[in-house]
């Protein structure tokens, strides 16, 4: 057999192999909220120009529909529970790669700054393997970590394969629905985000019917609120700014107000001082929601699904309306107190 | 850059492109591409490691040139005096030269193995010195942390074999420093062997080549087979061995430990032979055929047979450079005669028995600076020495009991017996230290209970039922492939090459897809033998 024929045969073999890999991905790769969000923002028939990124606090707090209506933009939220700053860099890169983005609203949750966060969770599993198989973002990420990433992940989404008959059956059912085909999620198993999907990537948490829990966690975080932030995390924040600057995208940062209990025990002055100093030195616009005036955004414990600060959907929409006003007014002074003691009068910090 | 990472495959792809795309006359520099790849590969682990590698290469090169020069001088002098010298004069001259070469060789061996000894064994020696000093009430010495370069045990042995072969006049000295360096540090074998021989490997490394699809295809299949072993079997079985042995065996009972050992035998074979498959496959893509390192080891009928089938290149190295020179030496010959006179036919086996003990003592030390490895080596050597002594008794026993040692039934008994002996040897390999190994062995026999199979103890070792099924299926695949090779003496790929394309593709695709679907863990672990 001639060399050319052998070469063609080899190419054909790998073509068949990759088709089978895609088939395996279809059959075994589960479809949850994270995959949906990344797939949704990558849809070719949509062009989002306002992107919300961040972790779980942001995922629940920002209603992209309110942003879209108030600011006349086409907003989408890619905030995902557990999303580290490093992951946000890639999420933002991928969004910029697939959309004409003007503005990135990045939510700053201080809990991601006190130590060098490691990447875990669904986003870690899906970001490189599942949703963006041939994107420039995935390729550069693979190259950057090529010394540690397993070659299997480069060709398939196997890192999150589910193999039991029930899982496969459910997966195939989901993927046969129009919701999956259109990335409109309605009937989709939203793995990891069991809340109401409201559109534009937003999963709204239902209103609370009983007192939220999580006091132990909030108390555990007190000592961390008093420390110096991780240099590495701040560098990653700077990297987000660089990515935005490199693509002419405006970066605006917000922080979602914490619960009254968390605000009473965490050292928010320390957090504010460090973050304010950092954002000022980097020239990044940051609105500290921890100091948001009660008159502007009245909040109580029942507005949160836990004491740490994950906000409910209705309070999230109210909060987003304030965020939109701030973005329009370009003056935080009316909305935000200058320090913690003004924001929470009468509350004992200790 | 482990063999399972994206970087390894990118590195291989770029290297292959550069290697084969060198035009016309430049093709004679293909070996330089391999050398550059080898150094780059080593540098990805440690740049300092390259400096230590060069210490070995420089010594090997210089020593090789000296011995080569002495060989050359000897030959020229003998040829020049062919008509003048008597046979005795020629013999005397050769004896003088041999003595000189031997002295040079001893110095070179001390140098080459000295580097290995200092780097790998200083800590071990000092630890034991400290035990003695502590017992004597003296202050303990600080133990320095020395960099252990990748593959030092492998390239040291390869360098030593080059020098000994030169000394024996089997090969010519390599005058090109770069080409010798390439032989010592050829990148695929750097991490876990096989230990190459100069006469077979070096000519292949420097040959000019054109791209060959058959080599490329074979290399790909071999790499795929290696990945299957590593990712489907080794890593999965490894989760059980980690569960049992990583944090101490004291919390486990007899059958749990036995299952852990059994899983280790699967893990080690699949990991090491899988890694070697990837090495051989990668080298084959460059047209270089490496020595095989495994030949169905779990079909061995004795421990000595096992070592002819397991880590073959280490076994043959030991046989050629330690066992034969030792057991055939004049001293051992005299000892054999003396023991034969005193102890009869048992005594005649003494040099072989001592040779086995010495070889496996070295094998143990080669595996690592730890008492558990020394005992592991002595255990293997001891069984072989014992077998050498008892061979005459076995023969007469077979005759008296009317056992046909060539019957299939006895063959199967031998395989099972050897498998059990090998399993026992792992008790000195996988546990963290010798005392853990002893405890594991003791617990296996003192606290077994069949209820451990039903009360969830075995299931608590980190695998689901489905994982055990996948392991069983993978082991069956390897078993049938090994059985086929054992019976026919042919490689499966040779047989497959004669089959229709559709069948071949189906099997290859099944192999690759099973790695994706049934491969263990999101990220694979490193290779065990990379630590040696």
Coordinates of C-alpha atoms in Angstrom, one line a residue, chain A residues 2-4 6-10 12-14 16-17 20-21 24 28 124-125 129 142-143 145-156 158-161 163, chain B residues 1-10 44 212-214 216-217 220 227 231-232 235 470 501 504-505 508-509 512-513 515-524:
Chain A
X2 CA 1.3 3.4 -0.9
X3 CA 2.3 6.0 1.7
X4 CA -0.6 8.3 0.6
X6 CA -1.8 4.7 4.5
X7 CA -1.9 8.4 5.5
X8 CA -5.5 8.7 4.3
X9 CA -6.3 5.5 6.2
X10 CA -4.8 7.0 9.4
X12 CA -10.0 8.2 8.4
X13 CA -9.3 6.2 11.5
X14 CA -8.9 9.3 13.7
X16 CA -14.0 7.9 13.1
X17 CA -12.4 8.0 16.5
X20 CA -17.2 8.2 18.4
X21 CA -15.7 10.4 21.1
X24 CA -19.6 9.2 23.9
X28 CA -22.2 9.9 29.0
X124 CA -13.4 22.9 37.2
X125 CA -14.9 19.7 35.8
X129 CA -13.6 19.4 29.1
X142 CA -4.8 23.3 27.9
X143 CA -1.4 24.6 26.7
X145 CA -1.6 23.5 32.0
X146 CA -0.4 20.9 29.6
X147 CA 2.1 19.4 32.0
X148 CA -0.6 18.4 34.4
X149 CA -3.7 17.9 32.4
X150 CA -4.5 14.4 31.3
X151 CA -4.6 13.8 27.6
X152 CA -8.0 12.2 27.8
X153 CA -9.5 15.6 28.7
X154 CA -8.1 17.2 25.6
X155 CA -10.2 15.0 23.3
X156 CA -13.4 14.4 25.4
X158 CA -14.8 12.2 30.1
X159 CA -13.9 14.0 33.4
X160 CA -17.6 14.1 34.1
X161 CA -18.9 11.0 32.4
X163 CA -22.0 5.6 33.5
Chain B
X1 CA 6.1 15.5 31.8
X2 CA 4.4 12.2 32.5
X3 CA 3.4 9.9 29.7
X4 CA -0.3 10.6 30.2
X5 CA -0.2 14.4 30.0
X6 CA -1.1 16.7 27.1
X7 CA 2.5 18.0 27.2
X8 CA 4.0 14.5 26.5
X9 CA 1.8 14.1 23.4
X10 CA 2.5 17.6 22.2
X44 CA 11.1 19.7 32.2
X212 CA 7.4 4.9 8.0
X213 CA 3.7 4.5 8.4
X214 CA 4.0 0.9 9.7
X216 CA 4.0 5.0 13.3
X217 CA 0.9 2.9 13.3
X220 CA 0.3 4.4 18.2
X227 CA -2.6 3.8 28.2
X231 CA -5.6 4.2 33.1
X232 CA -8.1 1.4 33.2
X235 CA -4.9 3.5 38.5
X470 CA -14.1 -3.3 35.1
X501 CA -9.3 -3.8 8.3
X504 CA -8.7 -4.2 13.4
X505 CA -10.2 -0.8 13.5
X508 CA -8.3 -0.4 18.2
X509 CA -11.3 1.9 18.6
X512 CA -9.2 3.8 22.9
X513 CA -12.8 4.4 23.8
X515 CA -9.7 4.3 28.1
X516 CA -12.1 7.3 27.9
X517 CA -15.1 5.5 29.3
X518 CA -13.6 3.2 31.8
X519 CA -10.4 5.1 32.6
X520 CA -10.0 5.7 36.3
X521 CA -10.0 9.2 37.8
X522 CA -10.1 12.6 36.2
X523 CA -6.3 12.9 36.3
X524 CA -4.1 9.9 36.2

